[in-house]
Coordinates of C-alpha atoms (C1' of nucleotides) in Angstrom, one line a residue:
Chain A
X1 CA 111.0 82.7 96.0
X2 CA 110.3 79.0 96.2
X3 CA 107.2 77.1 97.1
X4 CA 108.3 76.1 100.5
X5 CA 108.8 79.7 101.5
X6 CA 105.5 80.7 100.0
X7 CA 103.7 77.8 101.7
X8 CA 105.2 78.7 105.1
X9 CA 104.3 82.4 104.6
X10 CA 100.8 81.5 103.7
X11 CA 100.3 79.0 106.6
X12 CA 101.7 81.5 109.1
X13 CA 99.7 84.3 107.7
X14 CA 96.4 82.4 107.9
X15 CA 97.1 81.3 111.4
X16 CA 97.8 84.8 112.7
X17 CA 95.2 86.6 110.5
X18 CA 97.7 88.5 108.4
X19 CA 97.1 89.8 104.9
X20 CA 99.1 88.3 102.1
X21 CA 100.1 89.8 98.8
X22 CA 102.1 88.0 96.2
X23 CA 103.2 88.3 92.6
X24 CA 102.6 84.9 91.0
X25 CA 102.4 83.1 87.7
X26 CA 99.1 81.3 87.9
X27 CA 96.1 79.9 86.2
X28 CA 92.6 80.3 87.7
X29 CA 89.4 78.3 87.7
X30 CA 86.1 79.5 89.2
X31 CA 82.7 77.8 89.5
X32 CA 79.8 79.4 91.2
X33 CA 77.3 81.9 89.8
X34 CA 79.1 81.3 86.5
X35 CA 82.1 79.3 85.3
X36 CA 85.4 80.9 84.4
X37 CA 88.9 79.9 83.4
X38 CA 92.0 82.0 83.1
X39 CA 95.1 80.6 81.5
X40 CA 98.6 81.0 82.9
X41 CA 100.0 84.6 83.4
X42 CA 101.5 86.9 85.9
X43 CA 99.1 88.3 88.5
X44 CA 98.8 89.9 91.9
X45 CA 97.3 87.6 94.5
X46 CA 95.7 89.2 97.6
X47 CA 94.4 87.2 100.5
X48 CA 92.9 89.1 103.4
X49 CA 92.4 88.2 107.0
X50 CA 88.6 87.8 106.4
X51 CA 89.5 85.1 103.9
X52 CA 88.5 87.0 100.9
X53 CA 90.7 86.4 97.8
X54 CA 91.4 88.8 95.0
X55 CA 93.3 88.1 91.7
X56 CA 94.4 91.2 89.7
X57 CA 95.8 91.2 86.2
X58 CA 98.5 93.9 85.4
X59 CA 95.8 96.1 83.9
X60 CA 92.4 97.3 85.0
X61 CA 90.9 98.3 88.3
X62 CA 88.6 95.4 88.7
X63 CA 89.8 91.9 89.9
X64 CA 89.7 89.3 87.2
X65 CA 88.6 86.7 89.8
X66 CA 87.7 86.9 93.5
X67 CA 86.0 85.2 96.4
X68 CA 84.2 87.0 99.1
X69 CA 85.1 86.9 102.8
X70 CA 84.3 83.7 104.7
X71 CA 85.7 81.3 102.2
X72 CA 87.4 78.1 103.4
X73 CA 91.0 78.2 102.3
X74 CA 93.4 75.4 101.8
X75 CA 96.8 74.9 100.1
X76 CA 97.6 71.8 98.1
X77 CA 101.0 70.8 96.7
X78 CA 100.9 69.5 93.1
X79 CA 103.3 68.7 90.3
X80 CA 105.3 71.9 89.7
X81 CA 102.6 73.9 91.3
X82 CA 101.0 74.9 94.5
X83 CA 97.2 75.3 94.5
X84 CA 95.2 77.7 96.6
X85 CA 91.6 76.4 97.0
X86 CA 88.9 78.7 98.2
X87 CA 85.4 77.3 98.9
X88 CA 82.3 79.2 99.9
X89 CA 79.7 76.6 100.7
X90 CA 76.9 79.0 101.4
X91 CA 77.3 80.6 98.0
X92 CA 78.2 77.2 96.4
X93 CA 81.3 78.8 94.9
X94 CA 84.8 77.4 94.4
X95 CA 88.0 79.0 93.3
X96 CA 91.3 77.3 92.4
X97 CA 94.5 79.3 91.9
X98 CA 97.3 77.1 90.5
X99 CA 100.5 78.9 91.3
X100 CA 103.5 77.9 89.1
X101 CA 106.0 80.5 90.3
X102 CA 106.2 83.0 93.1
X103 CA 108.0 86.2 92.1
X104 CA 107.6 87.8 95.5
X105 CA 105.3 87.7 98.5
X106 CA 104.7 89.6 101.7
X107 CA 102.4 89.2 104.7
X108 CA 101.5 91.7 107.4
X109 CA 99.1 92.2 110.3
X110 CA 96.9 95.2 109.6
X111 CA 95.2 97.4 112.1
X112 CA 92.3 99.6 110.8
X113 CA 89.2 100.6 112.6
X114 CA 88.3 103.5 110.3
X115 CA 85.3 103.9 108.1
X116 CA 85.0 105.9 104.9
X117 CA 83.4 109.3 105.2
X118 CA 81.5 110.1 102.0
X119 CA 79.6 113.1 100.7
X120 CA 77.7 113.6 97.5
X121 CA 75.6 110.5 97.3
X122 CA 72.0 110.3 96.4
X123 CA 70.8 110.5 100.0
X124 CA 72.6 113.8 100.4
X125 CA 70.8 114.9 97.3
X126 CA 67.3 114.0 98.6
X127 CA 68.2 115.7 101.9
X128 CA 69.1 118.8 100.0
X129 CA 65.9 118.8 98.0
X130 CA 63.8 118.4 101.2
X131 CA 65.6 121.4 102.7
X132 CA 65.5 123.4 99.4
X133 CA 62.0 122.5 98.0
X134 CA 61.9 125.5 95.8
X135 CA 64.2 123.8 93.3
X136 CA 61.3 121.4 92.5
X137 CA 58.7 124.1 92.1
X138 CA 57.4 127.3 93.7
X139 CA 54.7 125.7 95.9
X140 CA 56.3 122.3 96.6
X141 CA 55.9 121.1 100.2
X142 CA 57.9 118.0 101.1
X143 CA 56.2 115.5 103.4
X144 CA 58.7 112.7 103.6
X145 CA 62.1 111.5 102.4
X146 CA 62.8 107.9 101.5
X147 CA 59.2 107.0 102.0
X148 CA 58.9 103.2 102.0
X149 CA 56.4 101.5 99.6
X150 CA 56.3 97.8 98.8
X151 CA 57.8 98.6 95.3
X152 CA 60.8 100.6 96.6
X153 CA 61.2 103.9 98.5
X154 CA 60.3 107.3 97.1
X155 CA 63.2 109.7 97.4
X156 CA 61.1 112.8 98.2
X157 CA 57.3 112.8 98.6
X158 CA 55.2 115.9 99.0
X159 CA 52.4 118.0 97.5
X160 CA 52.2 121.2 95.5
X161 CA 50.0 123.2 97.8
X162 CA 46.9 122.7 95.8
X163 CA 46.2 119.1 96.9
X164 CA 48.2 117.4 94.1
X165 CA 50.7 114.8 95.4
X166 CA 54.2 115.0 94.0
X167 CA 56.6 112.1 93.7
X168 CA 60.3 113.1 93.2
X169 CA 62.9 110.5 92.0
X170 CA 66.5 111.7 92.4
X171 CA 69.5 110.6 90.4
X172 CA 73.0 111.8 91.2
X173 CA 74.2 111.2 87.6
X174 CA 72.5 111.5 84.2
X175 CA 69.0 110.0 84.4
X176 CA 68.2 107.2 82.0
X177 CA 65.2 105.2 80.9
X178 CA 65.3 103.0 84.1
X179 CA 65.0 106.1 86.2
X180 CA 61.8 107.0 84.4
X181 CA 60.6 103.4 84.8
X182 CA 61.2 103.7 88.5
X183 CA 59.3 107.0 88.7
X184 CA 56.4 105.6 86.8
X185 CA 56.2 102.6 89.1
X186 CA 56.0 104.9 92.2
X187 CA 53.4 107.2 90.7
X188 CA 51.2 104.3 89.8
X189 CA 51.6 102.9 93.2
X190 CA 50.7 106.2 94.9
X191 CA 47.7 106.7 92.6
X192 CA 46.4 103.2 93.5
X193 CA 47.1 103.5 97.2
X194 CA 45.6 107.0 97.6
X195 CA 42.7 106.4 95.1
X196 CA 43.5 109.5 93.1
X197 CA 44.7 110.4 89.7
X198 CA 46.2 113.7 91.0
X199 CA 49.8 112.7 91.3
X200 CA 52.7 114.5 89.6
X201 CA 56.0 112.8 88.8
X202 CA 59.3 114.8 88.9
X203 CA 62.7 113.4 88.0
X204 CA 65.5 115.4 89.6
X205 CA 69.0 114.9 88.2
X206 CA 71.9 116.9 86.9
X207 CA 71.1 115.7 83.3
X208 CA 68.8 113.3 81.4
X209 CA 69.3 111.3 78.2
X210 CA 67.1 112.3 75.2
X211 CA 65.2 109.0 75.2
X212 CA 64.5 109.3 78.9
X213 CA 63.3 112.9 78.4
X214 CA 61.0 111.8 75.6
X215 CA 59.5 108.9 77.7
X216 CA 59.2 111.3 80.7
X217 CA 57.2 113.8 78.6
X218 CA 55.0 111.0 77.1
X219 CA 54.0 110.0 80.7
X220 CA 53.3 113.6 81.6
X221 CA 56.2 113.9 84.1
X222 CA 58.6 116.7 84.5
X223 CA 62.4 117.0 84.6
X224 CA 64.1 119.2 87.1
X225 CA 67.8 119.9 86.9
X226 CA 69.5 119.5 90.3
X227 CA 73.2 118.9 91.0
X228 CA 74.3 116.6 93.8
X229 CA 75.8 118.5 96.7
X230 CA 79.5 117.9 97.6
X231 CA 80.2 119.2 101.0
X232 CA 83.9 118.4 101.3
X233 CA 84.9 119.6 97.9
X234 CA 87.2 122.4 99.2
X235 CA 90.1 120.2 100.0
X236 CA 91.1 119.2 96.5
X237 CA 90.8 122.7 95.0
X238 CA 94.0 124.4 94.0
X239 CA 96.2 121.6 95.1
X240 CA 99.7 121.7 93.8
X241 CA 101.3 118.8 92.1
X242 CA 104.9 118.5 93.2
X243 CA 107.6 116.0 92.5
X244 CA 106.1 114.8 89.2
X245 CA 107.5 111.5 88.1
Chain B
X1 CA 111.0 100.1 105.6
X2 CA 111.8 103.8 105.4
X3 CA 110.5 106.5 103.1
X4 CA 113.7 106.7 101.0
X5 CA 113.5 103.0 100.1
X6 CA 109.8 103.3 99.3
X7 CA 110.3 106.4 97.3
X8 CA 113.1 104.8 95.3
X9 CA 111.0 101.6 94.7
X10 CA 108.0 103.7 93.6
X11 CA 110.1 105.8 91.2
X12 CA 111.9 102.8 89.7
X13 CA 108.6 100.9 89.4
X14 CA 106.9 103.8 87.6
X15 CA 109.7 104.3 85.2
X16 CA 109.9 100.6 84.2
X17 CA 106.1 99.8 84.3
X18 CA 106.3 97.5 87.3
X19 CA 103.4 96.9 89.6
X20 CA 103.7 98.0 93.2
X21 CA 102.1 96.5 96.3
X22 CA 102.7 97.9 99.8
X23 CA 101.4 97.6 103.3
X24 CA 101.1 101.1 104.6
X25 CA 99.7 103.2 107.3
X26 CA 97.9 106.0 105.5
X27 CA 95.0 108.4 105.3
X28 CA 93.1 109.0 102.0
X29 CA 91.3 111.8 100.4
X30 CA 89.3 111.6 97.2
X31 CA 87.4 114.2 95.2
X32 CA 85.6 113.4 91.9
X33 CA 82.2 111.9 91.5
X34 CA 81.9 112.3 95.2
X35 CA 84.1 113.4 98.1
X36 CA 85.6 111.0 100.6
X37 CA 88.0 111.0 103.5
X38 CA 89.5 108.0 105.3
X39 CA 91.4 108.5 108.5
X40 CA 94.7 106.9 109.3
X41 CA 94.9 103.1 109.4
X42 CA 96.8 100.1 107.9
X43 CA 95.9 99.3 104.3
X44 CA 97.1 97.5 101.2
X45 CA 98.2 99.9 98.5
X46 CA 98.3 98.6 94.9
X47 CA 99.6 100.6 91.9
X48 CA 99.4 98.9 88.5
X49 CA 101.5 99.6 85.4
X50 CA 98.4 101.2 83.8
X51 CA 98.5 103.8 86.6
X52 CA 95.4 102.5 88.3
X53 CA 95.5 102.8 92.1
X54 CA 93.7 100.6 94.6
X55 CA 93.5 100.9 98.4
X56 CA 92.2 98.0 100.3
X57 CA 91.2 97.8 104.0
X58 CA 91.9 94.6 105.9
X59 CA 88.3 93.5 105.3
X60 CA 86.0 93.4 102.4
X61 CA 86.4 92.4 98.8
X62 CA 85.9 95.9 97.4
X63 CA 88.6 98.7 97.5
X64 CA 87.8 101.5 99.9
X65 CA 89.3 104.0 97.4
X66 CA 90.6 103.7 93.9
X67 CA 91.5 105.5 90.7
X68 CA 91.1 104.1 87.2
X69 CA 94.0 103.6 84.9
X70 CA 95.4 106.6 83.1
X71 CA 95.9 108.7 86.2
X72 CA 98.9 111.1 86.5
X73 CA 100.9 109.9 89.4
X74 CA 103.3 111.9 91.6
X75 CA 105.1 111.5 94.9
X76 CA 105.5 114.4 97.3
X77 CA 107.6 114.4 100.5
X78 CA 105.9 116.0 103.5
X79 CA 106.3 116.3 107.2
X80 CA 106.5 112.7 108.6
X81 CA 104.7 111.5 105.5
X82 CA 105.0 110.8 101.8
X83 CA 102.0 111.6 99.7
X84 CA 101.0 109.7 96.5
X85 CA 98.9 112.0 94.3
X86 CA 96.8 110.5 91.5
X87 CA 95.0 112.9 89.1
X88 CA 92.6 112.0 86.4
X89 CA 91.9 115.1 84.4
X90 CA 89.4 113.6 82.0
X91 CA 87.3 112.4 84.9
X92 CA 88.1 115.5 87.0
X93 CA 89.1 113.2 89.9
X94 CA 91.9 113.5 92.4
X95 CA 93.2 111.0 95.0
X96 CA 95.7 111.8 97.7
X97 CA 97.2 109.0 99.8
X98 CA 99.3 110.2 102.7
X99 CA 101.6 107.5 103.8
X100 CA 102.9 107.7 107.4
X101 CA 104.6 104.3 107.6
X102 CA 105.6 101.6 105.1
X103 CA 105.4 98.2 106.7
X104 CA 106.5 96.4 103.5
X105 CA 106.6 96.9 99.8
X106 CA 107.3 95.0 96.6
X107 CA 107.5 95.8 92.9
X108 CA 107.4 93.4 90.0
X109 CA 107.2 93.4 86.2
X110 CA 104.2 91.3 85.2
X111 CA 103.6 89.5 81.8
X112 CA 100.0 88.5 81.2
X113 CA 98.3 88.4 77.8
X114 CA 95.4 86.1 78.8
X115 CA 91.7 87.0 78.9
X116 CA 89.0 85.5 81.1
X117 CA 86.9 82.7 79.6
X118 CA 83.4 82.8 81.0
X119 CA 80.3 80.7 80.6
X120 CA 76.8 81.1 82.1
X121 CA 76.0 84.8 81.3
X122 CA 72.8 86.2 80.0
X123 CA 73.9 86.0 76.4
X124 CA 74.5 82.2 76.8
X125 CA 71.0 82.1 78.2
X126 CA 69.3 83.9 75.3
X127 CA 71.4 81.7 72.9
X128 CA 70.0 78.6 74.6
X129 CA 66.4 79.9 74.4
X130 CA 66.7 80.7 70.7
X131 CA 68.0 77.1 70.2
X132 CA 65.4 75.6 72.5
X133 CA 62.3 77.7 71.8
X134 CA 59.9 75.1 73.3
X135 CA 60.8 76.3 76.8
X136 CA 58.9 79.5 76.0
X137 CA 55.8 77.8 74.6
X138 CA 54.7 75.1 72.2
X139 CA 54.5 77.3 69.1
X140 CA 57.2 79.8 69.8
X141 CA 59.3 80.7 66.8
X142 CA 62.3 82.9 67.5
X143 CA 63.2 85.5 64.8
X144 CA 66.0 87.5 66.4
X145 CA 68.3 87.6 69.4
X146 CA 69.6 90.8 71.0
X147 CA 67.3 92.8 68.6
X148 CA 68.3 96.5 68.8
X149 CA 65.7 99.1 69.5
X150 CA 66.3 102.7 70.5
X151 CA 65.2 101.9 74.1
X152 CA 67.5 98.9 74.5
X153 CA 67.9 95.5 73.0
X154 CA 65.3 92.7 73.1
X155 CA 66.9 89.4 74.3
X156 CA 64.8 87.1 72.1
X157 CA 62.2 88.3 69.7
X158 CA 59.7 86.0 67.8
X159 CA 56.1 85.1 67.2
X160 CA 53.8 82.3 68.5
X161 CA 52.8 80.9 65.1
X162 CA 49.4 82.6 65.1
X163 CA 50.7 86.0 64.1
X164 CA 51.2 87.4 67.7
X165 CA 54.6 88.8 68.3
X166 CA 56.5 87.7 71.4
X167 CA 59.1 89.7 73.3
X168 CA 61.3 87.6 75.7
X169 CA 63.4 89.3 78.4
X170 CA 66.0 87.0 80.1
X171 CA 67.5 87.3 83.5
X172 CA 70.1 84.9 84.8
X173 CA 69.1 85.5 88.4
X174 CA 65.8 86.1 90.2
X175 CA 63.8 88.6 88.1
X176 CA 62.7 91.8 90.0
X177 CA 60.5 94.8 89.3
X178 CA 63.1 96.4 87.1
X179 CA 63.0 93.4 84.8
X180 CA 59.3 93.8 84.4
X181 CA 59.7 97.5 83.7
X182 CA 62.2 96.6 81.0
X183 CA 59.9 94.1 79.4
X184 CA 57.0 96.6 79.5
X185 CA 59.1 99.2 77.8
X186 CA 60.1 96.8 75.0
X187 CA 56.5 95.6 74.5
X188 CA 55.2 99.2 74.3
X189 CA 57.9 100.0 71.8
X190 CA 57.1 97.0 69.6
X191 CA 53.4 97.8 69.7
X192 CA 54.1 101.3 68.6
X193 CA 56.7 100.4 66.0
X194 CA 54.6 97.6 64.4
X195 CA 51.2 99.4 64.9
X196 CA 49.6 96.4 66.6
X197 CA 48.3 95.5 70.1
X198 CA 49.1 91.8 69.5
X199 CA 52.3 91.6 71.4
X200 CA 53.0 89.1 74.2
X201 CA 55.6 89.7 76.9
X202 CA 57.5 86.8 78.5
X203 CA 60.0 87.1 81.3
X204 CA 62.4 84.1 81.4
X205 CA 64.4 83.6 84.6
X206 CA 65.2 80.9 87.1
X207 CA 62.9 82.7 89.6
X208 CA 60.9 85.9 90.2
X209 CA 60.0 87.9 93.3
X210 CA 56.4 88.0 94.4
X211 CA 56.0 91.8 93.7
X212 CA 57.5 91.3 90.2
X213 CA 55.1 88.4 89.5
X214 CA 52.1 90.5 90.6
X215 CA 53.1 93.4 88.4
X216 CA 53.9 91.0 85.5
X217 CA 50.4 89.5 85.8
X218 CA 48.7 93.0 86.0
X219 CA 50.4 93.8 82.7
X220 CA 49.2 90.6 81.1
X221 CA 52.7 89.2 80.7
X222 CA 53.9 85.6 81.5
X223 CA 56.7 84.2 83.5
X224 CA 58.7 81.3 82.2
X225 CA 61.2 79.4 84.4
X226 CA 64.6 78.9 82.7
X227 CA 67.9 78.2 84.3
X228 CA 71.1 79.7 82.9
X229 CA 73.4 77.2 81.2
X230 CA 76.8 76.6 82.6
X231 CA 79.0 74.8 80.1
X232 CA 82.1 74.4 82.1
X233 CA 80.6 73.2 85.3
X234 CA 82.2 69.7 85.2
X235 CA 85.6 70.7 86.5
X236 CA 84.6 71.8 90.0
X237 CA 82.5 68.7 90.8
X238 CA 83.7 66.2 93.3
X239 CA 86.9 68.1 93.9
X240 CA 88.8 67.1 97.0
X241 CA 90.1 69.5 99.5
X242 CA 93.5 68.5 100.7
X243 CA 95.9 70.2 103.1
X244 CA 93.2 72.0 105.1
X245 CA 94.8 74.9 107.1
Chain C
dG1 C1' 81.6 109.3 72.6
dG2 C1' 76.9 108.6 74.3
dG3 C1' 73.3 105.4 75.4
dG4 C1' 71.6 101.2 77.2
dA5 C1' 72.1 97.1 79.9
dG6 C1' 74.6 93.1 82.1
dA7 C1' 77.6 91.9 86.1
dG8 C1' 80.2 85.7 89.2
dA9 C1' 78.0 92.7 90.1
dT10 C1' 78.7 94.4 95.7
dG11 C1' 76.9 96.4 99.7
dC12 C1' 73.3 98.8 102.4
dC13 C1' 69.1 99.2 104.5
dG14 C1' 64.3 98.0 105.7
dC15 C1' 60.9 94.7 106.5
Chain D
dG1 C1' 67.0 86.2 104.7
dC2 C1' 64.5 88.5 101.0
dG3 C1' 63.6 92.7 98.4
dG4 C1' 64.6 96.9 96.4
dC5 C1' 68.1 99.9 95.1
dA6 C1' 72.4 103.0 95.1
dT7 C1' 77.2 102.5 93.4
dT8 C1' 83.3 107.3 93.0
dT9 C1' 79.4 101.3 90.4
dC10 C1' 82.5 98.9 86.0
dT11 C1' 82.5 97.0 81.6
dC12 C1' 80.9 95.8 77.1
dC13 C1' 78.4 96.5 72.9
dC14 C1' 76.2 99.1 69.5
dC15 C1' 74.9 103.2 67.3

DNA sequence: GGGGAGAGATGCCGC
DNA sequence: GCGGCATTTCTCCCC
């Protein structure tokens, strides 16, 4: 595919809000939050109708360069190349993609009003703890979930029935030192705000690293093993793999 | 484009390690770290030679669903659909893309041996502080950079000339509460390891949030304004935008 | 392989 | 818009 075809495709796609995908040989420069340069190679270029730009190398699931939606886009014809400029003034970011060859390109108008339905996040987990308080301790009584403080929100807040306040921090994956930091910050804030030293800290997660457990113990907090709930997990069970490549 | 063509393209691409891009109408199910479902709509499907899979909606710069490289891929023909299965046993993750229509598709062999060259990250910043210690304080003497402890590494470690140890934590963006937590953890660790209370904590960043500054002060630590160095920032200055769409 | 932390993190929600 | 934080975070580095 030559430059003229690519240029016309890109122009038409931009005008009519199509998405563009292209296999190109290119080099890439970026300046914004950092400065990057990527020498010439074959990549996948993706331009969406919201004027976001993605550049993917042949390996890896993360784009090597990108611009968020809302960029100003322009094409410039150079010597033996065509340059896609993307400028995001609000973010003070610039991306230049110098395309030396176009191996193939497509554009398409896309219709999609759907939103992702997700189960098994941390909010589901704190919901579950609120509805199953016994997992935290025999007398645990939840008062609030996602209680706002000025240093962040407490996942589950309650008391143990004998007047002692309980702060629960949830993690849906193995808890690390930063989770203990977070819990400590909330407990200190509650102690100060309520004028009491009677505040227990509980870290609820499926697992915890040894260092985090040691720090937790040194602060007098408790670990409580809880797995994140996955409400839709039936569908993938016992699925059969047919037509293996 | 019909299913037979798409199926043949996909088969051939898999066999010869091509990348595939396609505009498809599809629904998507994922089960792994969480469970997700996405109802039918038009999306961009990307399958790379490393067997990573990306699904992009028309908007946004982040894929709505994905699988990392190393998945097992298979195609299954169903009623009015063709299903791409991706299974990652090590991660216990499964992705099913049910394709109802193929608006267009391409495959291509890609050659790319280049790696991204980046300037302006936090390591550049701690390098710069080590080489320009006066920015931390008049008598600051750096000893080590990225000093390893069992609770993380200290960005810059030194003393102030009068025997007091100094721990510097760098952030390349506005420092928040978690940066203060990190600094506190390192200072406590150094106090314990060296058996002294004479340890100063310094947070170096271009800015700091009010809450973080308050917590920093309450711990007796200091803030020090430092901007991250960008060594390649010349290229993007004064660039002209030609051929605006 | 696990732990810890940075990332051009991104995106969401609450104030 | 800022602040705080989860993320199917991802990736890198070091032990």
